């Protein structure tokens, strides 16, 4: 049975391990925590195991654990640099996408290559909004295991360009009030000044901002979302 003093010794070990793991992850980059390739996955699992071992065995081989984590992190960093500079290294370490559907035809050999069956493909297609494979022109499995789909021309949603609708609506809305607080820095980045926003909010009946959860500004229009908005009943009830 673990003694109380030994249990408390896990705390500093956990904190030190967390700091080391944080800096190693920062060294490797955001890719490690977003879209994992097979190599990234192996590195992440290995570092996680070393960290857990270091935390539970603070006095035993702790320095060895630190060296192991640093070594794996350095290797991952160097490989990422080489992958950016060399296509050959990138293909070996990271891998290449695999075409699963081409011009509406399912490539059975490709399914076998990536080791997924037709049910997996159907499930992924449904998750992407395609309940009929007839609608799909291309499907590509990315190196992180996700499948990207491209619809056939006849099933694609028309764009504003297709409909010949003119728009200059490419800007993002500015959040001018968040949690009842006026975001002055965001306002300074708009085409209006602070006084204009205050006057417009008064016109809308808001002398104070206590009731406002979020207010956004875009294209000379202020949209307000109140905190006490009453949601409608579920239509399925």
Coordinates of C-alpha atoms in Angstrom, one line a residue:
X1 CA 0.0 0.0 0.0
X2 CA 1.3 3.4 -0.9
X3 CA 2.3 5.6 2.0
X4 CA 0.8 9.1 2.3
X5 CA 4.2 10.8 2.0
X6 CA 4.9 8.8 -1.2
X7 CA 1.5 9.8 -2.6
X8 CA 2.3 13.5 -2.0
X9 CA 5.6 13.1 -3.8
X10 CA 3.6 12.4 -7.0
X11 CA 2.4 16.0 -7.0
X12 CA 5.8 17.7 -7.8
X13 CA 6.6 14.9 -10.2
X14 CA 3.4 15.5 -12.0
X15 CA 4.0 19.3 -12.2
X16 CA 7.5 18.9 -13.5
X17 CA 6.4 16.3 -16.1
X18 CA 3.6 18.6 -17.2
X19 CA 6.0 21.5 -17.8
X20 CA 8.5 19.3 -19.7
X21 CA 5.7 17.8 -21.8
X22 CA 4.3 21.3 -22.5
X23 CA 7.6 22.6 -23.8
X24 CA 8.3 19.5 -25.9
X25 CA 4.8 19.8 -27.5
X26 CA 5.5 23.4 -28.2
X27 CA 8.8 22.4 -29.8
X28 CA 7.0 19.8 -32.0
X29 CA 4.3 22.2 -33.0
X30 CA 0.5 22.5 -33.1
X31 CA 0.3 19.6 -35.7
X32 CA 1.0 17.2 -32.8
X33 CA -2.4 18.1 -31.2
X34 CA -4.5 18.7 -34.3
X35 CA -4.1 16.3 -37.3
X36 CA -1.9 13.4 -36.4
X37 CA -0.1 11.3 -39.0
X38 CA 1.0 7.8 -38.1
X39 CA 4.4 9.0 -37.1
X40 CA 3.0 11.8 -35.0
X41 CA 0.7 9.3 -33.3
X42 CA 3.6 7.0 -32.4
X43 CA 5.6 9.9 -31.0
X44 CA 2.7 11.1 -29.0
X45 CA 1.9 7.7 -27.5
X46 CA 5.6 7.2 -26.6
X47 CA 6.0 10.6 -24.9
X48 CA 2.8 10.0 -23.0
X49 CA 4.0 6.7 -21.7
X50 CA 7.3 8.2 -20.6
X51 CA 5.6 11.0 -18.9
X52 CA 3.2 8.7 -17.0
X53 CA 6.2 6.6 -15.9
X54 CA 8.1 9.6 -14.7
X55 CA 5.1 10.9 -12.7
X56 CA 4.6 7.6 -10.9
X57 CA 8.3 6.9 -10.3
X58 CA 9.6 10.3 -9.3
X59 CA 12.7 9.0 -7.6
X60 CA 13.5 6.1 -10.0
X61 CA 15.1 6.9 -13.3
X62 CA 13.5 10.3 -13.6
X63 CA 16.4 11.8 -15.4
X64 CA 16.2 8.9 -17.9
X65 CA 12.6 9.7 -18.6
X66 CA 13.4 13.3 -19.2
X67 CA 16.2 12.3 -21.6
X68 CA 13.8 9.9 -23.4
X69 CA 11.1 12.5 -23.8
X70 CA 13.7 15.1 -25.0
X71 CA 15.1 12.6 -27.5
X72 CA 11.7 11.7 -29.0
X73 CA 10.7 15.4 -29.1
X74 CA 14.0 16.3 -30.9
X75 CA 13.5 13.5 -33.4
X76 CA 10.0 14.6 -34.1
X77 CA 11.2 18.2 -34.5
X78 CA 14.0 17.2 -36.9
X79 CA 11.7 14.9 -38.9
X80 CA 9.2 17.8 -39.3
X81 CA 11.9 20.0 -40.6
X82 CA 13.1 17.4 -43.0
X83 CA 9.6 16.7 -44.1
X84 CA 9.1 20.4 -45.1
X85 CA 12.3 20.3 -47.1
X86 CA 12.1 16.9 -48.7
X87 CA 9.1 15.4 -50.5
X88 CA 10.7 11.9 -50.3
X89 CA 11.0 12.1 -46.5
X90 CA 7.5 13.5 -46.3
X91 CA 6.1 10.6 -48.3
X92 CA 8.0 8.0 -46.1
X93 CA 7.3 9.5 -42.7
X94 CA 4.0 11.3 -43.1
X95 CA 2.5 9.3 -46.0
X96 CA 0.4 10.3 -49.0
X97 CA -3.3 10.6 -49.5
X98 CA -5.1 7.6 -51.1
X99 CA -7.9 8.0 -53.6
X100 CA -10.8 5.7 -52.6
X101 CA -13.4 6.9 -55.1
X102 CA -12.5 8.2 -58.6
X103 CA -15.0 9.7 -61.0
X104 CA -17.8 7.9 -59.1
X105 CA -16.1 4.5 -59.1
X106 CA -15.1 2.8 -55.8
X107 CA -11.4 1.6 -55.9
X108 CA -11.5 -1.7 -54.1
X109 CA -7.7 -2.1 -54.2
X110 CA -7.4 1.3 -52.4
X111 CA -9.9 0.2 -49.7
X112 CA -7.8 -2.9 -49.1
X113 CA -4.6 -0.8 -49.1
X114 CA -5.8 1.5 -46.3
X115 CA -7.6 -1.4 -44.6
X116 CA -11.1 -0.1 -44.4
X117 CA -14.3 -1.9 -45.7
X118 CA -17.3 -0.6 -47.6
X119 CA -19.2 -0.1 -44.3
X120 CA -16.5 2.3 -43.0
X121 CA -16.7 4.2 -46.3
X122 CA -20.5 4.5 -46.1
X123 CA -20.3 5.7 -42.5
X124 CA -17.7 8.3 -43.3
X125 CA -19.8 9.4 -46.3
X126 CA -22.9 9.8 -44.2
X127 CA -21.0 11.8 -41.6
X128 CA -20.0 14.2 -44.4
X129 CA -23.6 14.5 -45.5
X130 CA -23.6 12.0 -48.4
X131 CA -26.3 9.2 -47.9
X132 CA -26.0 8.1 -51.5
X133 CA -22.5 7.3 -53.0
X134 CA -24.0 8.2 -56.4
X135 CA -23.6 11.8 -55.4
X136 CA -19.8 11.5 -54.8
X137 CA -17.2 12.1 -57.6
X138 CA -14.1 11.7 -55.5
X139 CA -13.2 10.4 -52.0
X140 CA -9.6 10.7 -50.7
X141 CA -8.3 9.4 -47.4
X142 CA -5.9 11.9 -46.0
X143 CA -2.7 11.0 -44.1
X144 CA -4.5 11.6 -40.8
X145 CA -7.1 9.0 -41.6
X146 CA -10.0 11.4 -42.4
X147 CA -11.8 11.0 -45.7
X148 CA -12.5 14.1 -47.9
X149 CA -15.4 14.0 -50.3
X150 CA -16.1 15.9 -53.5
X151 CA -19.6 15.9 -55.0
X152 CA -20.4 15.4 -58.6
X153 CA -21.3 18.6 -60.5
X154 CA -25.0 17.9 -60.6
X155 CA -25.1 17.5 -56.8
X156 CA -23.1 20.5 -55.8
X157 CA -24.8 23.4 -54.1
X158 CA -24.8 26.5 -56.4
X159 CA -22.6 29.3 -55.3
X160 CA -23.3 33.0 -55.5
X161 CA -20.9 33.0 -58.5
X162 CA -23.0 30.4 -60.2
X163 CA -26.2 32.4 -59.6
X164 CA -24.4 35.6 -60.7
X165 CA -25.1 37.3 -57.4
X166 CA -22.9 40.2 -56.7
X167 CA -21.5 40.5 -53.1
X168 CA -18.7 42.1 -51.2
X169 CA -19.6 40.3 -48.0
X170 CA -16.2 38.7 -47.4
X171 CA -15.4 40.5 -44.1
X172 CA -15.9 38.9 -40.6
X173 CA -18.2 40.4 -38.0
X174 CA -16.6 42.3 -35.2
X175 CA -17.7 41.4 -31.7
X176 CA -18.4 44.8 -30.1
X177 CA -20.0 43.5 -26.9
X178 CA -19.1 40.2 -25.2
X179 CA -20.7 39.2 -21.9
X180 CA -22.1 42.8 -21.4
X181 CA -18.6 44.3 -21.8
X182 CA -17.9 46.8 -24.6
X183 CA -14.9 45.6 -26.6
X184 CA -13.2 48.9 -27.4
X185 CA -10.2 47.2 -29.1
X186 CA -12.5 45.4 -31.5
X187 CA -14.4 48.7 -32.2
X188 CA -11.2 50.5 -33.1
X189 CA -10.6 48.0 -35.9
X190 CA -14.0 48.8 -37.5
X191 CA -14.9 51.6 -39.8
X192 CA -16.9 53.3 -37.0
X193 CA -15.9 55.0 -33.8
X194 CA -16.9 54.3 -30.2
X195 CA -19.4 57.2 -30.1
X196 CA -21.3 55.9 -33.1
X197 CA -21.7 52.5 -31.5
X198 CA -22.9 53.9 -28.2
X199 CA -25.4 56.1 -30.0
X200 CA -26.7 53.2 -32.1
X201 CA -27.1 51.0 -29.0
X202 CA -29.1 53.8 -27.3
X203 CA -31.3 54.1 -30.3
X204 CA -32.0 50.4 -30.0
X205 CA -32.9 51.0 -26.3
X206 CA -29.7 49.9 -24.6
X207 CA -28.5 52.6 -22.2
X208 CA -26.5 49.9 -20.4
X209 CA -25.3 46.5 -21.7
X210 CA -26.3 44.2 -18.8
X211 CA -28.9 42.4 -20.9
X212 CA -26.5 41.9 -23.9
X213 CA -24.7 38.5 -24.2
X214 CA -23.2 39.3 -27.6
X215 CA -23.4 42.2 -30.1
X216 CA -21.7 42.0 -33.5
X217 CA -21.1 44.6 -36.2
X218 CA -20.9 43.9 -39.9
X219 CA -21.8 45.9 -43.0
X220 CA -23.1 48.9 -41.1
X221 CA -25.4 46.6 -39.1
X222 CA -25.4 45.8 -35.4
X223 CA -26.8 42.4 -34.3
X224 CA -27.7 41.9 -30.7
X225 CA -28.2 38.6 -28.7
X226 CA -29.7 39.1 -25.3
X227 CA -28.9 37.0 -22.2
X228 CA -32.6 36.4 -21.3
X229 CA -33.7 35.1 -24.7
X230 CA -36.4 32.5 -24.2
X231 CA -35.7 29.4 -26.3
X232 CA -38.7 27.8 -28.1
X233 CA -40.0 24.4 -27.1
X234 CA -38.5 21.4 -28.9
X235 CA -40.7 20.7 -31.9
X236 CA -40.2 17.0 -31.3
X237 CA -41.8 17.0 -27.9

